[in-house]
Amino acid sequence: MGDNWGFVLAAYALAAIVLTGYWRHLVRRERELNAPVAGHPPGAPPRQQ
Amino acid sequence: MTRVLGWLAALALLAGLGMAFAVAPREATQGTVQRIMYVHVPSVWVAYCAFVVVFVASIAYLATRAEAADRLAHASAEVGVLFTGLTIATGSIWGKPTWGTWWTWDARLTSVAVLFVMYVGYLLLRGMIDEGERAARYAAVLGVVAALNIPLVHFSVLWWRTLHQPPSLMKPGPSSMPPVIVRALLVNFAAFALLYLYFVAKRVRLLRLEGEAGA
């Protein structure tokens, strides 16, 4: 059987893209949730409408 | 602590790559394409572990109604789905040069696909119900029921005639693989397990923050 390096690289590249993508998604989401809303400091109770 | 876990996972993944490409030898029958095993097999082992965590955390939630148990089940299910998807995709890429097809409805492939769909359903169920406590309760029941599929997936290659090879390590009796290949596999499993722990720790924290933000 041939070496099929293309398939090996495809599998590893896919794994790298999926895992890095999820990692970045988690980091980005955490940054969004920790970012202070204008006029509403982090940790303060939610304001009434 | 979570940051340390992330760095450890990244370093372990580099070590895993080194083991897969520099230490493990070229396999005699399949050639280089067998190196896909170092991603494919650790992915499915981590997925099994993730769904066992969902099972245990779901039982804990049903028994205690502790929100922490529900968050753990939710986070672990999401990460488990990620690793199951990766298992299916890398298996398909491995299948094409070895079996001559990307996909076949063999017992192992079909049971993994069912497992994947069940946990995607678990996540959809959580998203569909607005009331938090009810979503958690229904999801916990599904988390317990869906786990029954895990032994079915693992033993499918022993119970039925399949195209997929039988397990080389997690089976009764000694391993049929050379020790250097087993070592490379275990290093990659350790790396994927650390990554799983990092992802779950981060996701649990996000679920808590989302809960506080929505409260």
CSV table of N, CA and C in Angstrom, one decimal, chain A residues 1-5 7-8 10-12 14-15 18-19 22-23 25-27 29-30 33-34 46, chain B residues 6 20-21 26 30 32-33 35 38-39 78 82 86 89 93 97 195 198-199 202-203 205-206 210:
chain,number,residue,atom,x,y,z
A,1,MET,N,0.8,-1.2,0.0
A,1,MET,CA,0.0,0.0,0.0
A,1,MET,C,0.9,1.2,0.0
A,2,GLY,N,0.5,2.2,-0.8
A,2,GLY,CA,1.3,3.5,-0.8
A,2,GLY,C,1.2,4.2,0.5
A,3,ASP,N,2.0,5.3,0.5
A,3,ASP,CA,2.1,6.0,1.8
A,3,ASP,C,0.9,6.9,2.1
A,4,ASN,N,0.3,7.4,1.1
A,4,ASN,CA,-0.9,8.3,1.3
A,4,ASN,C,-0.7,9.4,2.3
A,5,TRP,N,0.4,10.2,2.1
A,5,TRP,CA,0.7,11.3,3.0
A,5,TRP,C,-0.4,12.3,2.9
A,7,PHE,N,-3.7,11.9,2.8
A,7,PHE,CA,-4.7,11.5,3.8
A,7,PHE,C,-4.3,11.8,5.2
A,8,VAL,N,-3.0,11.5,5.5
A,8,VAL,CA,-2.5,11.7,6.9
A,8,VAL,C,-2.5,13.2,7.2
A,10,ALA,N,-4.3,15.5,5.8
A,10,ALA,CA,-5.7,16.0,5.8
A,10,ALA,C,-6.3,15.7,7.2
A,11,ALA,N,-6.1,14.5,7.7
A,11,ALA,CA,-6.6,14.1,9.1
A,11,ALA,C,-6.0,15.0,10.2
A,12,TYR,N,-4.7,15.3,10.1
A,12,TYR,CA,-4.1,16.1,11.2
A,12,TYR,C,-4.5,17.6,11.0
A,14,LEU,N,-7.3,18.7,9.7
A,14,LEU,CA,-8.7,18.8,10.2
A,14,LEU,C,-8.8,18.9,11.7
A,15,ALA,N,-8.0,17.9,12.4
A,15,ALA,CA,-8.0,17.9,13.8
A,15,ALA,C,-7.5,19.3,14.4
A,18,VAL,N,-10.3,22.0,13.8
A,18,VAL,CA,-11.4,21.8,14.7
A,18,VAL,C,-11.1,22.2,16.1
A,19,LEU,N,-9.9,21.6,16.6
A,19,LEU,CA,-9.6,21.9,18.0
A,19,LEU,C,-9.2,23.3,18.3
A,22,TYR,N,-12.4,25.5,18.2
A,22,TYR,CA,-13.2,25.4,19.5
A,22,TYR,C,-12.5,26.2,20.6
A,23,TRP,N,-11.2,26.0,20.7
A,23,TRP,CA,-10.3,26.7,21.7
A,23,TRP,C,-10.5,28.2,21.6
A,25,HIS,N,-13.0,29.8,20.1
A,25,HIS,CA,-14.4,30.1,20.4
A,25,HIS,C,-14.6,30.3,21.9
A,26,LEU,N,-14.0,29.4,22.7
A,26,LEU,CA,-14.2,29.5,24.1
A,26,LEU,C,-13.5,30.7,24.7
A,27,VAL,N,-12.3,31.0,24.2
A,27,VAL,CA,-11.5,32.2,24.7
A,27,VAL,C,-12.3,33.5,24.3
A,29,ARG,N,-15.6,33.8,23.7
A,29,ARG,CA,-16.8,33.9,24.5
A,29,ARG,C,-16.5,34.4,25.9
A,30,GLU,N,-15.4,33.9,26.5
A,30,GLU,CA,-15.1,34.3,27.8
A,30,GLU,C,-14.8,35.8,27.9
A,33,LEU,N,-18.0,37.7,27.8
A,33,LEU,CA,-18.8,37.7,29.0
A,33,LEU,C,-18.1,38.5,30.1
A,34,ASN,N,-16.8,38.6,30.1
A,34,ASN,CA,-16.0,39.4,31.1
A,34,ASN,C,-15.9,40.8,30.8
A,46,PRO,N,-27.8,43.3,37.8
A,46,PRO,CA,-28.4,43.8,36.5
A,46,PRO,C,-29.4,44.9,36.8
B,6,GLY,N,-4.3,24.5,30.0
B,6,GLY,CA,-4.2,24.8,28.6
B,6,GLY,C,-2.8,24.6,28.1
B,20,ALA,N,4.0,10.6,17.2
B,20,ALA,CA,3.3,10.0,16.0
B,20,ALA,C,4.2,10.0,14.8
B,21,PHE,N,5.0,11.1,14.6
B,21,PHE,CA,5.7,11.2,13.3
B,21,PHE,C,7.2,10.9,13.4
B,26,ARG,N,7.0,3.4,10.8
B,26,ARG,CA,6.0,3.3,9.7
B,26,ARG,C,5.4,1.9,9.8
B,30,GLN,N,-0.1,-1.1,6.5
B,30,GLN,CA,-0.8,0.1,6.0
B,30,GLN,C,0.1,1.2,5.5
B,32,THR,N,2.3,4.7,6.0
B,32,THR,CA,2.2,6.0,6.7
B,32,THR,C,0.7,6.3,7.1
B,33,VAL,N,-0.2,5.9,6.4
B,33,VAL,CA,-1.6,6.3,6.6
B,33,VAL,C,-2.1,5.8,8.0
B,35,ARG,N,-0.7,6.3,10.7
B,35,ARG,CA,-0.4,7.4,11.7
B,35,ARG,C,-1.7,8.2,12.0
B,38,TYR,N,-3.2,7.9,15.6
B,38,TYR,CA,-2.8,8.6,16.8
B,38,TYR,C,-3.7,9.8,17.0
B,39,VAL,N,-4.6,10.1,16.1
B,39,VAL,CA,-5.6,11.2,16.3
B,39,VAL,C,-7.0,10.5,16.5
B,78,GLU,N,-20.9,18.7,25.2
B,78,GLU,CA,-20.5,19.5,24.1
B,78,GLU,C,-19.1,19.1,23.6
B,82,LEU,N,-17.7,17.2,20.1
B,82,LEU,CA,-16.6,17.7,19.3
B,82,LEU,C,-15.6,16.5,19.0
B,86,LEU,N,-14.8,14.5,15.4
B,86,LEU,CA,-13.4,14.3,15.0
B,86,LEU,C,-13.1,12.9,14.7
B,89,ALA,N,-14.8,11.9,11.4
B,89,ALA,CA,-14.1,12.6,10.2
B,89,ALA,C,-12.7,11.9,9.9
B,93,ILE,N,-11.4,9.6,6.7
B,93,ILE,CA,-10.2,9.9,5.9
B,93,ILE,C,-9.3,8.7,5.9
B,97,PRO,N,-8.3,5.3,2.0
B,97,PRO,CA,-7.2,4.6,1.4
B,97,PRO,C,-7.1,3.1,1.8
B,195,LEU,N,-6.5,18.1,27.0
B,195,LEU,CA,-7.3,19.1,26.2
B,195,LEU,C,-8.7,19.0,26.6
B,198,TYR,N,-9.2,20.7,29.9
B,198,TYR,CA,-9.1,22.2,29.7
B,198,TYR,C,-10.4,22.7,29.1
B,199,PHE,N,-10.9,22.1,28.0
B,199,PHE,CA,-12.1,22.5,27.4
B,199,PHE,C,-13.3,22.5,28.4
B,202,LYS,N,-13.1,25.2,31.0
B,202,LYS,CA,-13.4,26.5,30.5
B,202,LYS,C,-14.9,26.6,30.2
B,203,ARG,N,-15.5,25.6,29.6
B,203,ARG,CA,-16.9,25.6,29.3
B,203,ARG,C,-17.8,25.7,30.5
B,205,ARG,N,-17.0,27.1,33.3
B,205,ARG,CA,-16.9,28.5,33.8
B,205,ARG,C,-17.8,29.4,32.9
B,206,LEU,N,-17.8,29.2,31.6
B,206,LEU,CA,-18.6,30.0,30.7
B,206,LEU,C,-20.1,29.8,31.0
B,210,GLU,N,-22.6,32.7,31.9
B,210,GLU,CA,-23.8,32.9,31.1
B,210,GLU,C,-25.0,32.9,32.0
